[in-house]
Amino acid sequence: MIAELQCVVLDCPEPQSLAEFYRSLLGGNVNQPDRRWSLGESWATLHTPSGLVLAFQQALDHVPPRWPDPTRPQQFHLDLGVPDLDRAQEEVLAAGGTLLEGSDGRSWRVYADPAGHPFCLVRH
């Protein structure tokens, strides 16, 4: 092992608002003091209860993926485990997420966050 994962960073136009969106889904603390990062208008963090840290970096010319369009691929996405897909979907939509693909009887659904990054809710 040569490294330790510190966080996952998402480019976006508005770091603070995207951190708040993911806090509404995952819980945790936005911009918790942490010696590893300087906080400011162009950078925000979310320390989740599970220990995962998501960071949000301002990209003024951010062009979101267009799922499932291969000309603007998602490159990576987050899978978030939930016990009840219908209830979680209501909360995601109320927080500003967008449904991209329904379940069609599957155990997962695809959404976009307010900056256009795809993520999945997966029934566990």
PDB file of N, CA, C and O in Angstrom, residues 25-103:
ATOM      1  N   LEU A  25     -28.684  14.084   2.140  1.00  0.00           N
ATOM      2  CA  LEU A  25     -28.811  12.662   1.819  1.00  0.00           C
ATOM      3  C   LEU A  25     -28.069  11.772   2.797  1.00  0.00           C
ATOM      4  O   LEU A  25     -28.569  10.702   3.172  1.00  0.00           O
ATOM      5  N   LEU A  26     -26.867  12.179   3.208  1.00  0.00           N
ATOM      6  CA  LEU A  26     -25.977  11.297   3.952  1.00  0.00           C
ATOM      7  C   LEU A  26     -25.781  11.674   5.415  1.00  0.00           C
ATOM      8  O   LEU A  26     -25.201  10.897   6.176  1.00  0.00           O
ATOM      9  N   GLY A  27     -26.228  12.869   5.806  1.00  0.00           N
ATOM     10  CA  GLY A  27     -25.936  13.345   7.153  1.00  0.00           C
ATOM     11  C   GLY A  27     -24.511  13.855   7.219  1.00  0.00           C
ATOM     12  O   GLY A  27     -23.818  13.957   6.214  1.00  0.00           O
ATOM     13  N   GLY A  28     -24.083  14.187   8.415  1.00  0.00           N
ATOM     14  CA  GLY A  28     -22.703  14.619   8.596  1.00  0.00           C
ATOM     15  C   GLY A  28     -22.557  16.108   8.773  1.00  0.00           C
ATOM     16  O   GLY A  28     -23.535  16.819   9.031  1.00  0.00           O
ATOM     17  N   ASN A  29     -21.327  16.570   8.634  1.00  0.00           N
ATOM     18  CA  ASN A  29     -20.991  17.964   8.893  1.00  0.00           C
ATOM     19  C   ASN A  29     -20.353  18.609   7.671  1.00  0.00           C
ATOM     20  O   ASN A  29     -19.335  18.124   7.167  1.00  0.00           O
ATOM     21  N   VAL A  30     -20.934  19.717   7.256  1.00  0.00           N
ATOM     22  CA  VAL A  30     -20.377  20.490   6.152  1.00  0.00           C
ATOM     23  C   VAL A  30     -19.305  21.414   6.708  1.00  0.00           C
ATOM     24  O   VAL A  30     -19.504  22.065   7.734  1.00  0.00           O
ATOM     25  N   ASN A  31     -18.170  21.429   6.036  1.00  0.00           N
ATOM     26  CA  ASN A  31     -17.040  22.299   6.372  1.00  0.00           C
ATOM     27  C   ASN A  31     -16.562  22.149   7.807  1.00  0.00           C
ATOM     28  O   ASN A  31     -16.198  23.125   8.469  1.00  0.00           O
ATOM     29  N   GLN A  32     -16.531  20.924   8.262  1.00  0.00           N
ATOM     30  CA  GLN A  32     -15.952  20.609   9.566  1.00  0.00           C
ATOM     31  C   GLN A  32     -14.461  20.952   9.517  1.00  0.00           C
ATOM     32  O   GLN A  32     -13.791  20.616   8.538  1.00  0.00           O
ATOM     33  N   PRO A  33     -13.942  21.632  10.519  1.00  0.00           N
ATOM     34  CA  PRO A  33     -12.508  21.947  10.496  1.00  0.00           C
ATOM     35  C   PRO A  33     -11.672  20.671  10.327  1.00  0.00           C
ATOM     36  O   PRO A  33     -11.935  19.649  10.968  1.00  0.00           O
ATOM     37  N   ASP A  34     -10.705  20.732   9.436  1.00  0.00           N
ATOM     38  CA  ASP A  34      -9.871  19.575   9.132  1.00  0.00           C
ATOM     39  C   ASP A  34      -8.533  20.118   8.629  1.00  0.00           C
ATOM     40  O   ASP A  34      -8.497  20.887   7.675  1.00  0.00           O
ATOM     41  N   ARG A  35      -7.453  19.716   9.248  1.00  0.00           N
ATOM     42  CA  ARG A  35      -6.124  20.244   8.904  1.00  0.00           C
ATOM     43  C   ARG A  35      -5.723  19.945   7.463  1.00  0.00           C
ATOM     44  O   ARG A  35      -4.827  20.578   6.919  1.00  0.00           O
ATOM     45  N   ARG A  36      -6.391  19.001   6.819  1.00  0.00           N
ATOM     46  CA  ARG A  36      -6.002  18.606   5.459  1.00  0.00           C
ATOM     47  C   ARG A  36      -6.445  19.597   4.386  1.00  0.00           C
ATOM     48  O   ARG A  36      -5.902  19.586   3.289  1.00  0.00           O
ATOM     49  N   TRP A  37      -7.454  20.432   4.679  1.00  0.00           N
ATOM     50  CA  TRP A  37      -8.003  21.299   3.644  1.00  0.00           C
ATOM     51  C   TRP A  37      -8.251  22.701   4.159  1.00  0.00           C
ATOM     52  O   TRP A  37      -8.631  22.907   5.297  1.00  0.00           O
ATOM     53  N   SER A  38      -8.095  23.652   3.258  1.00  0.00           N
ATOM     54  CA  SER A  38      -8.509  25.028   3.515  1.00  0.00           C
ATOM     55  C   SER A  38      -9.897  25.183   2.911  1.00  0.00           C
ATOM     56  O   SER A  38     -10.134  24.760   1.778  1.00  0.00           O
ATOM     57  N   LEU A  39     -10.787  25.763   3.656  1.00  0.00           N
ATOM     58  CA  LEU A  39     -12.152  25.969   3.176  1.00  0.00           C
ATOM     59  C   LEU A  39     -12.288  27.365   2.612  1.00  0.00           C
ATOM     60  O   LEU A  39     -11.568  28.274   2.999  1.00  0.00           O
ATOM     61  N   GLY A  40     -13.200  27.538   1.694  1.00  0.00           N
ATOM     62  CA  GLY A  40     -13.428  28.851   1.105  1.00  0.00           C
ATOM     63  C   GLY A  40     -14.521  28.762   0.065  1.00  0.00           C
ATOM     64  O   GLY A  40     -15.201  27.739  -0.057  1.00  0.00           O
ATOM     65  N   GLU A  41     -14.696  29.825  -0.702  1.00  0.00           N
ATOM     66  CA  GLU A  41     -15.755  29.859  -1.705  1.00  0.00           C
ATOM     67  C   GLU A  41     -15.580  28.795  -2.777  1.00  0.00           C
ATOM     68  O   GLU A  41     -16.553  28.341  -3.367  1.00  0.00           O
ATOM     69  N   SER A  42     -14.352  28.389  -3.032  1.00  0.00           N
ATOM     70  CA  SER A  42     -14.119  27.434  -4.117  1.00  0.00           C
ATOM     71  C   SER A  42     -13.941  25.997  -3.631  1.00  0.00           C
ATOM     72  O   SER A  42     -13.636  25.114  -4.427  1.00  0.00           O
ATOM     73  N   TRP A  43     -14.168  25.741  -2.335  1.00  0.00           N
ATOM     74  CA  TRP A  43     -13.945  24.392  -1.790  1.00  0.00           C
ATOM     75  C   TRP A  43     -14.841  24.193  -0.577  1.00  0.00           C
ATOM     76  O   TRP A  43     -14.893  25.042   0.312  1.00  0.00           O
ATOM     77  N   ALA A  44     -15.542  23.085  -0.538  1.00  0.00           N
ATOM     78  CA  ALA A  44     -16.358  22.725   0.621  1.00  0.00           C
ATOM     79  C   ALA A  44     -16.183  21.232   0.862  1.00  0.00           C
ATOM     80  O   ALA A  44     -15.822  20.478  -0.044  1.00  0.00           O
ATOM     81  N   THR A  45     -16.435  20.809   2.097  1.00  0.00           N
ATOM     82  CA  THR A  45     -16.314  19.391   2.430  1.00  0.00           C
ATOM     83  C   THR A  45     -17.548  18.909   3.179  1.00  0.00           C
ATOM     84  O   THR A  45     -18.283  19.692   3.782  1.00  0.00           O
ATOM     85  N   LEU A  46     -17.737  17.602   3.130  1.00  0.00           N
ATOM     86  CA  LEU A  46     -18.764  16.935   3.925  1.00  0.00           C
ATOM     87  C   LEU A  46     -18.122  15.729   4.589  1.00  0.00           C
ATOM     88  O   LEU A  46     -17.673  14.805   3.904  1.00  0.00           O
ATOM     89  N   HIS A  47     -18.057  15.755   5.916  1.00  0.00           N
ATOM     90  CA  HIS A  47     -17.597  14.606   6.694  1.00  0.00           C
ATOM     91  C   HIS A  47     -18.840  13.798   7.054  1.00  0.00           C
ATOM     92  O   HIS A  47     -19.678  14.272   7.823  1.00  0.00           O
ATOM     93  N   THR A  48     -18.979  12.605   6.476  1.00  0.00           N
ATOM     94  CA  THR A  48     -20.169  11.787   6.697  1.00  0.00           C
ATOM     95  C   THR A  48     -20.024  10.964   7.972  1.00  0.00           C
ATOM     96  O   THR A  48     -18.904  10.709   8.441  1.00  0.00           O
ATOM     97  N   PRO A  49     -21.156  10.507   8.540  1.00  0.00           N
ATOM     98  CA  PRO A  49     -21.101   9.690   9.743  1.00  0.00           C
ATOM     99  C   PRO A  49     -20.303   8.389   9.559  1.00  0.00           C
ATOM    100  O   PRO A  49     -19.734   7.874  10.510  1.00  0.00           O
ATOM    101  N   SER A  50     -20.229   7.872   8.339  1.00  0.00           N
ATOM    102  CA  SER A  50     -19.485   6.629   8.091  1.00  0.00           C
ATOM    103  C   SER A  50     -17.982   6.850   8.043  1.00  0.00           C
ATOM    104  O   SER A  50     -17.215   5.888   7.982  1.00  0.00           O
ATOM    105  N   GLY A  51     -17.543   8.111   8.025  1.00  0.00           N
ATOM    106  CA  GLY A  51     -16.124   8.415   7.960  1.00  0.00           C
ATOM    107  C   GLY A  51     -15.675   8.864   6.578  1.00  0.00           C
ATOM    108  O   GLY A  51     -14.585   9.413   6.428  1.00  0.00           O
ATOM    109  N   LEU A  52     -16.479   8.630   5.555  1.00  0.00           N
ATOM    110  CA  LEU A  52     -16.147   9.081   4.204  1.00  0.00           C
ATOM    111  C   LEU A  52     -16.208  10.598   4.154  1.00  0.00           C
ATOM    112  O   LEU A  52     -17.094  11.217   4.739  1.00  0.00           O
ATOM    113  N   VAL A  53     -15.260  11.194   3.452  1.00  0.00           N
ATOM    114  CA  VAL A  53     -15.269  12.640   3.245  1.00  0.00           C
ATOM    115  C   VAL A  53     -15.480  12.898   1.759  1.00  0.00           C
ATOM    116  O   VAL A  53     -14.764  12.368   0.918  1.00  0.00           O
ATOM    117  N   LEU A  54     -16.493  13.696   1.456  1.00  0.00           N
ATOM    118  CA  LEU A  54     -16.700  14.192   0.102  1.00  0.00           C
ATOM    119  C   LEU A  54     -16.253  15.642   0.083  1.00  0.00           C
ATOM    120  O   LEU A  54     -16.519  16.390   1.021  1.00  0.00           O
ATOM    121  N   ALA A  55     -15.582  16.016  -1.001  1.00  0.00           N
ATOM    122  CA  ALA A  55     -15.163  17.402  -1.157  1.00  0.00           C
ATOM    123  C   ALA A  55     -15.748  17.926  -2.462  1.00  0.00           C
ATOM    124  O   ALA A  55     -15.989  17.168  -3.404  1.00  0.00           O
ATOM    125  N   PHE A  56     -15.965  19.221  -2.502  1.00  0.00           N
ATOM    126  CA  PHE A  56     -16.615  19.862  -3.638  1.00  0.00           C
ATOM    127  C   PHE A  56     -15.755  21.044  -4.052  1.00  0.00           C
ATOM    128  O   PHE A  56     -15.526  21.956  -3.266  1.00  0.00           O
ATOM    129  N   GLN A  57     -15.258  20.984  -5.287  1.00  0.00           N
ATOM    130  CA  GLN A  57     -14.323  21.973  -5.810  1.00  0.00           C
ATOM    131  C   GLN A  57     -14.988  22.789  -6.910  1.00  0.00           C
ATOM    132  O   GLN A  57     -15.580  22.224  -7.833  1.00  0.00           O
ATOM    133  N   GLN A  58     -14.885  24.085  -6.811  1.00  0.00           N
ATOM    134  CA  GLN A  58     -15.531  24.943  -7.803  1.00  0.00           C
ATOM    135  C   GLN A  58     -14.861  24.808  -9.162  1.00  0.00           C
ATOM    136  O   GLN A  58     -13.636  24.883  -9.290  1.00  0.00           O
ATOM    137  N   ALA A  59     -15.674  24.597 -10.172  1.00  0.00           N
ATOM    138  CA  ALA A  59     -15.246  24.574 -11.566  1.00  0.00           C
ATOM    139  C   ALA A  59     -16.203  25.503 -12.304  1.00  0.00           C
ATOM    140  O   ALA A  59     -17.349  25.143 -12.564  1.00  0.00           O
ATOM    141  N   LEU A  60     -15.752  26.700 -12.590  1.00  0.00           N
ATOM    142  CA  LEU A  60     -16.634  27.719 -13.176  1.00  0.00           C
ATOM    143  C   LEU A  60     -17.194  27.296 -14.530  1.00  0.00           C
ATOM    144  O   LEU A  60     -18.314  27.656 -14.878  1.00  0.00           O
ATOM    145  N   ASP A  61     -16.439  26.533 -15.284  1.00  0.00           N
ATOM    146  CA  ASP A  61     -16.899  26.071 -16.598  1.00  0.00           C
ATOM    147  C   ASP A  61     -17.384  24.624 -16.546  1.00  0.00           C
ATOM    148  O   ASP A  61     -17.280  23.893 -17.527  1.00  0.00           O
ATOM    149  N   HIS A  62     -17.908  24.232 -15.396  1.00  0.00           N
ATOM    150  CA  HIS A  62     -18.361  22.850 -15.201  1.00  0.00           C
ATOM    151  C   HIS A  62     -19.396  22.455 -16.263  1.00  0.00           C
ATOM    152  O   HIS A  62     -20.382  23.166 -16.480  1.00  0.00           O
ATOM    153  N   VAL A  63     -19.141  21.343 -16.923  1.00  0.00           N
ATOM    154  CA  VAL A  63     -20.086  20.765 -17.875  1.00  0.00           C
ATOM    155  C   VAL A  63     -20.486  19.415 -17.302  1.00  0.00           C
ATOM    156  O   VAL A  63     -19.663  18.495 -17.248  1.00  0.00           O
ATOM    157  N   PRO A  64     -21.720  19.278 -16.835  1.00  0.00           N
ATOM    158  CA  PRO A  64     -22.107  18.031 -16.180  1.00  0.00           C
ATOM    159  C   PRO A  64     -22.197  16.869 -17.163  1.00  0.00           C
ATOM    160  O   PRO A  64     -22.431  17.074 -18.363  1.00  0.00           O
ATOM    161  N   PRO A  65     -22.025  15.645 -16.651  1.00  0.00           N
ATOM    162  CA  PRO A  65     -22.262  14.477 -17.487  1.00  0.00           C
ATOM    163  C   PRO A  65     -23.719  14.469 -17.940  1.00  0.00           C
ATOM    164  O   PRO A  65     -24.572  15.101 -17.317  1.00  0.00           O
ATOM    165  N   ARG A  66     -23.989  13.758 -19.004  1.00  0.00           N
ATOM    166  CA  ARG A  66     -25.365  13.620 -19.481  1.00  0.00           C
ATOM    167  C   ARG A  66     -25.636  12.128 -19.591  1.00  0.00           C
ATOM    168  O   ARG A  66     -25.401  11.516 -20.615  1.00  0.00           O
ATOM    169  N   TRP A  67     -26.082  11.561 -18.500  1.00  0.00           N
ATOM    170  CA  TRP A  67     -26.298  10.120 -18.401  1.00  0.00           C
ATOM    171  C   TRP A  67     -27.522   9.708 -19.193  1.00  0.00           C
ATOM    172  O   TRP A  67     -28.541  10.392 -19.090  1.00  0.00           O
ATOM    173  N   PRO A  68     -27.471   8.670 -19.989  1.00  0.00           N
ATOM    174  CA  PRO A  68     -26.353   7.769 -20.295  1.00  0.00           C
ATOM    175  C   PRO A  68     -25.644   8.105 -21.602  1.00  0.00           C
ATOM    176  O   PRO A  68     -25.120   7.226 -22.271  1.00  0.00           O
ATOM    177  N   ASP A  69     -25.588   9.353 -21.987  1.00  0.00           N
ATOM    178  CA  ASP A  69     -24.989   9.800 -23.244  1.00  0.00           C
ATOM    179  C   ASP A  69     -23.473   9.576 -23.231  1.00  0.00           C
ATOM    180  O   ASP A  69     -22.764  10.193 -22.437  1.00  0.00           O
ATOM    181  N   PRO A  70     -22.938   8.724 -24.119  1.00  0.00           N
ATOM    182  CA  PRO A  70     -21.492   8.446 -24.109  1.00  0.00           C
ATOM    183  C   PRO A  70     -20.628   9.633 -24.554  1.00  0.00           C
ATOM    184  O   PRO A  70     -19.428   9.630 -24.319  1.00  0.00           O
ATOM    185  N   THR A  71     -21.236  10.663 -25.162  1.00  0.00           N
ATOM    186  CA  THR A  71     -20.433  11.821 -25.544  1.00  0.00           C
ATOM    187  C   THR A  71     -20.098  12.706 -24.343  1.00  0.00           C
ATOM    188  O   THR A  71     -19.176  13.504 -24.401  1.00  0.00           O
ATOM    189  N   ARG A  72     -20.855  12.577 -23.252  1.00  0.00           N
ATOM    190  CA  ARG A  72     -20.554  13.273 -21.990  1.00  0.00           C
ATOM    191  C   ARG A  72     -20.710  12.262 -20.858  1.00  0.00           C
ATOM    192  O   ARG A  72     -21.662  12.296 -20.084  1.00  0.00           O
ATOM    193  N   PRO A  73     -19.748  11.323 -20.733  1.00  0.00           N
ATOM    194  CA  PRO A  73     -19.874  10.216 -19.791  1.00  0.00           C
ATOM    195  C   PRO A  73     -19.786  10.661 -18.338  1.00  0.00           C
ATOM    196  O   PRO A  73     -19.208  11.701 -18.017  1.00  0.00           O
ATOM    197  N   GLN A  74     -20.337   9.803 -17.471  1.00  0.00           N
ATOM    198  CA  GLN A  74     -20.351  10.116 -16.052  1.00  0.00           C
ATOM    199  C   GLN A  74     -18.975   9.977 -15.400  1.00  0.00           C
ATOM    200  O   GLN A  74     -18.719  10.569 -14.379  1.00  0.00           O
ATOM    201  N   GLN A  75     -18.080   9.195 -15.955  1.00  0.00           N
ATOM    202  CA  GLN A  75     -16.729   8.955 -15.467  1.00  0.00           C
ATOM    203  C   GLN A  75     -16.695   8.202 -14.147  1.00  0.00           C
ATOM    204  O   GLN A  75     -15.903   7.302 -13.985  1.00  0.00           O
ATOM    205  N   PHE A  76     -17.483   8.549 -13.188  1.00  0.00           N
ATOM    206  CA  PHE A  76     -17.665   7.763 -11.976  1.00  0.00           C
ATOM    207  C   PHE A  76     -18.973   8.218 -11.339  1.00  0.00           C
ATOM    208  O   PHE A  76     -19.524   9.249 -11.694  1.00  0.00           O
ATOM    209  N   HIS A  77     -19.490   7.410 -10.419  1.00  0.00           N
ATOM    210  CA  HIS A  77     -20.680   7.825  -9.697  1.00  0.00           C
ATOM    211  C   HIS A  77     -20.677   7.204  -8.311  1.00  0.00           C
ATOM    212  O   HIS A  77     -19.929   6.265  -8.041  1.00  0.00           O
ATOM    213  N   LEU A  78     -21.505   7.734  -7.441  1.00  0.00           N
ATOM    214  CA  LEU A  78     -21.653   7.225  -6.085  1.00  0.00           C
ATOM    215  C   LEU A  78     -22.862   6.302  -6.018  1.00  0.00           C
ATOM    216  O   LEU A  78     -23.897   6.604  -6.596  1.00  0.00           O
ATOM    217  N   ASP A  79     -22.729   5.188  -5.314  1.00  0.00           N
ATOM    218  CA  ASP A  79     -23.858   4.319  -4.989  1.00  0.00           C
ATOM    219  C   ASP A  79     -24.161   4.512  -3.512  1.00  0.00           C
ATOM    220  O   ASP A  79     -23.279   4.316  -2.665  1.00  0.00           O
ATOM    221  N   LEU A  80     -25.401   4.890  -3.204  1.00  0.00           N
ATOM    222  CA  LEU A  80     -25.824   5.168  -1.837  1.00  0.00           C
ATOM    223  C   LEU A  80     -26.865   4.142  -1.420  1.00  0.00           C
ATOM    224  O   LEU A  80     -27.921   4.043  -2.047  1.00  0.00           O
ATOM    225  N   GLY A  81     -26.581   3.370  -0.369  1.00  0.00           N
ATOM    226  CA  GLY A  81     -27.501   2.332   0.094  1.00  0.00           C
ATOM    227  C   GLY A  81     -28.642   2.908   0.906  1.00  0.00           C
ATOM    228  O   GLY A  81     -28.431   3.763   1.768  1.00  0.00           O
ATOM    229  N   VAL A  82     -29.860   2.437   0.627  1.00  0.00           N
ATOM    230  CA  VAL A  82     -31.060   2.882   1.339  1.00  0.00           C
ATOM    231  C   VAL A  82     -31.958   1.678   1.609  1.00  0.00           C
ATOM    232  O   VAL A  82     -31.979   0.729   0.828  1.00  0.00           O
ATOM    233  N   PRO A  83     -32.738   1.715   2.694  1.00  0.00           N
ATOM    234  CA  PRO A  83     -33.656   0.605   2.956  1.00  0.00           C
ATOM    235  C   PRO A  83     -34.946   0.667   2.141  1.00  0.00           C
ATOM    236  O   PRO A  83     -35.552  -0.353   1.853  1.00  0.00           O
ATOM    237  N   ASP A  84     -35.388   1.868   1.764  1.00  0.00           N
ATOM    238  CA  ASP A  84     -36.667   2.041   1.077  1.00  0.00           C
ATOM    239  C   ASP A  84     -36.472   3.014  -0.090  1.00  0.00           C
ATOM    240  O   ASP A  84     -36.319   4.224   0.111  1.00  0.00           O
ATOM    241  N   LEU A  85     -36.485   2.487  -1.311  1.00  0.00           N
ATOM    242  CA  LEU A  85     -36.240   3.318  -2.495  1.00  0.00           C
ATOM    243  C   LEU A  85     -37.278   4.418  -2.678  1.00  0.00           C
ATOM    244  O   LEU A  85     -36.932   5.551  -3.016  1.00  0.00           O
ATOM    245  N   ASP A  86     -38.546   4.105  -2.469  1.00  0.00           N
ATOM    246  CA  ASP A  86     -39.593   5.104  -2.685  1.00  0.00           C
ATOM    247  C   ASP A  86     -39.456   6.282  -1.720  1.00  0.00           C
ATOM    248  O   ASP A  86     -39.544   7.444  -2.125  1.00  0.00           O
ATOM    249  N   ARG A  87     -39.248   5.968  -0.460  1.00  0.00           N
ATOM    250  CA  ARG A  87     -39.111   7.042   0.535  1.00  0.00           C
ATOM    251  C   ARG A  87     -37.846   7.863   0.271  1.00  0.00           C
ATOM    252  O   ARG A  87     -37.862   9.096   0.326  1.00  0.00           O
ATOM    253  N   ALA A  88     -36.746   7.167  -0.028  1.00  0.00           N
ATOM    254  CA  ALA A  88     -35.491   7.881  -0.312  1.00  0.00           C
ATOM    255  C   ALA A  88     -35.643   8.761  -1.545  1.00  0.00           C
ATOM    256  O   ALA A  88     -35.129   9.883  -1.582  1.00  0.00           O
ATOM    257  N   GLN A  89     -36.365   8.270  -2.551  1.00  0.00           N
ATOM    258  CA  GLN A  89     -36.570   9.074  -3.758  1.00  0.00           C
ATOM    259  C   GLN A  89     -37.295  10.365  -3.436  1.00  0.00           C
ATOM    260  O   GLN A  89     -36.928  11.434  -3.936  1.00  0.00           O
ATOM    261  N   GLU A  90     -38.317  10.303  -2.609  1.00  0.00           N
ATOM    262  CA  GLU A  90     -39.044  11.516  -2.225  1.00  0.00           C
ATOM    263  C   GLU A  90     -38.099  12.543  -1.619  1.00  0.00           C
ATOM    264  O   GLU A  90     -38.171  13.736  -1.930  1.00  0.00           O
ATOM    265  N   GLU A  91     -37.210  12.076  -0.754  1.00  0.00           N
ATOM    266  CA  GLU A  91     -36.284  12.979  -0.082  1.00  0.00           C
ATOM    267  C   GLU A  91     -35.238  13.541  -1.043  1.00  0.00           C
ATOM    268  O   GLU A  91     -34.873  14.714  -0.960  1.00  0.00           O
ATOM    269  N   VAL A  92     -34.745  12.707  -1.959  1.00  0.00           N
ATOM    270  CA  VAL A  92     -33.769  13.165  -2.951  1.00  0.00           C
ATOM    271  C   VAL A  92     -34.383  14.251  -3.831  1.00  0.00           C
ATOM    272  O   VAL A  92     -33.777  15.303  -4.074  1.00  0.00           O
ATOM    273  N   LEU A  93     -35.596  14.014  -4.302  1.00  0.00           N
ATOM    274  CA  LEU A  93     -36.256  14.996  -5.167  1.00  0.00           C
ATOM    275  C   LEU A  93     -36.544  16.293  -4.417  1.00  0.00           C
ATOM    276  O   LEU A  93     -36.363  17.387  -4.950  1.00  0.00           O
ATOM    277  N   ALA A  94     -36.966  16.176  -3.165  1.00  0.00           N
ATOM    278  CA  ALA A  94     -37.241  17.367  -2.356  1.00  0.00           C
ATOM    279  C   ALA A  94     -35.971  18.172  -2.090  1.00  0.00           C
ATOM    280  O   ALA A  94     -36.021  19.398  -1.967  1.00  0.00           O
ATOM    281  N   ALA A  95     -34.829  17.485  -2.036  1.00  0.00           N
ATOM    282  CA  ALA A  95     -33.554  18.168  -1.779  1.00  0.00           C
ATOM    283  C   ALA A  95     -32.965  18.797  -3.037  1.00  0.00           C
ATOM    284  O   ALA A  95     -31.976  19.511  -2.949  1.00  0.00           O
ATOM    285  N   GLY A  96     -33.550  18.524  -4.200  1.00  0.00           N
ATOM    286  CA  GLY A  96     -33.059  19.130  -5.429  1.00  0.00           C
ATOM    287  C   GLY A  96     -32.464  18.159  -6.428  1.00  0.00           C
ATOM    288  O   GLY A  96     -31.964  18.568  -7.465  1.00  0.00           O
ATOM    289  N   GLY A  97     -32.514  16.855  -6.133  1.00  0.00           N
ATOM    290  CA  GLY A  97     -32.036  15.855  -7.085  1.00  0.00           C
ATOM    291  C   GLY A  97     -33.046  15.644  -8.201  1.00  0.00           C
ATOM    292  O   GLY A  97     -34.202  16.057  -8.110  1.00  0.00           O
ATOM    293  N   THR A  98     -32.602  14.979  -9.259  1.00  0.00           N
ATOM    294  CA  THR A  98     -33.440  14.702 -10.423  1.00  0.00           C
ATOM    295  C   THR A  98     -33.383  13.215 -10.737  1.00  0.00           C
ATOM    296  O   THR A  98     -32.293  12.638 -10.794  1.00  0.00           O
ATOM    297  N   LEU A  99     -34.532  12.600 -10.943  1.00  0.00           N
ATOM    298  CA  LEU A  99     -34.577  11.196 -11.337  1.00  0.00           C
ATOM    299  C   LEU A  99     -34.155  11.075 -12.797  1.00  0.00           C
ATOM    300  O   LEU A  99     -34.692  11.760 -13.670  1.00  0.00           O
ATOM    301  N   LEU A 100     -33.171  10.205 -13.079  1.00  0.00           N
ATOM    302  CA  LEU A 100     -32.717   9.974 -14.445  1.00  0.00           C
ATOM    303  C   LEU A 100     -33.259   8.668 -15.007  1.00  0.00           C
ATOM    304  O   LEU A 100     -33.522   8.562 -16.195  1.00  0.00           O
ATOM    305  N   GLU A 101     -33.381   7.669 -14.143  1.00  0.00           N
ATOM    306  CA  GLU A 101     -33.907   6.381 -14.588  1.00  0.00           C
ATOM    307  C   GLU A 101     -34.587   5.695 -13.427  1.00  0.00           C
ATOM    308  O   GLU A 101     -33.983   5.526 -12.367  1.00  0.00           O
ATOM    309  N   GLY A 102     -35.860   5.270 -13.639  1.00  0.00           N
ATOM    310  CA  GLY A 102     -36.613   4.569 -12.614  1.00  0.00           C
ATOM    311  C   GLY A 102     -36.149   3.147 -12.454  1.00  0.00           C
ATOM    312  O   GLY A 102     -35.284   2.666 -13.185  1.00  0.00           O
ATOM    313  N   SER A 103     -36.744   2.457 -11.500  1.00  0.00           N
ATOM    314  CA  SER A 103     -36.250   1.129 -11.139  1.00  0.00           C
ATOM    315  C   SER A 103     -36.710   0.018 -12.071  1.00  0.00           C
ATOM    316  O   SER A 103     -36.005  -0.952 -12.258  1.00  0.00           O
TER     317      SER A 103
END
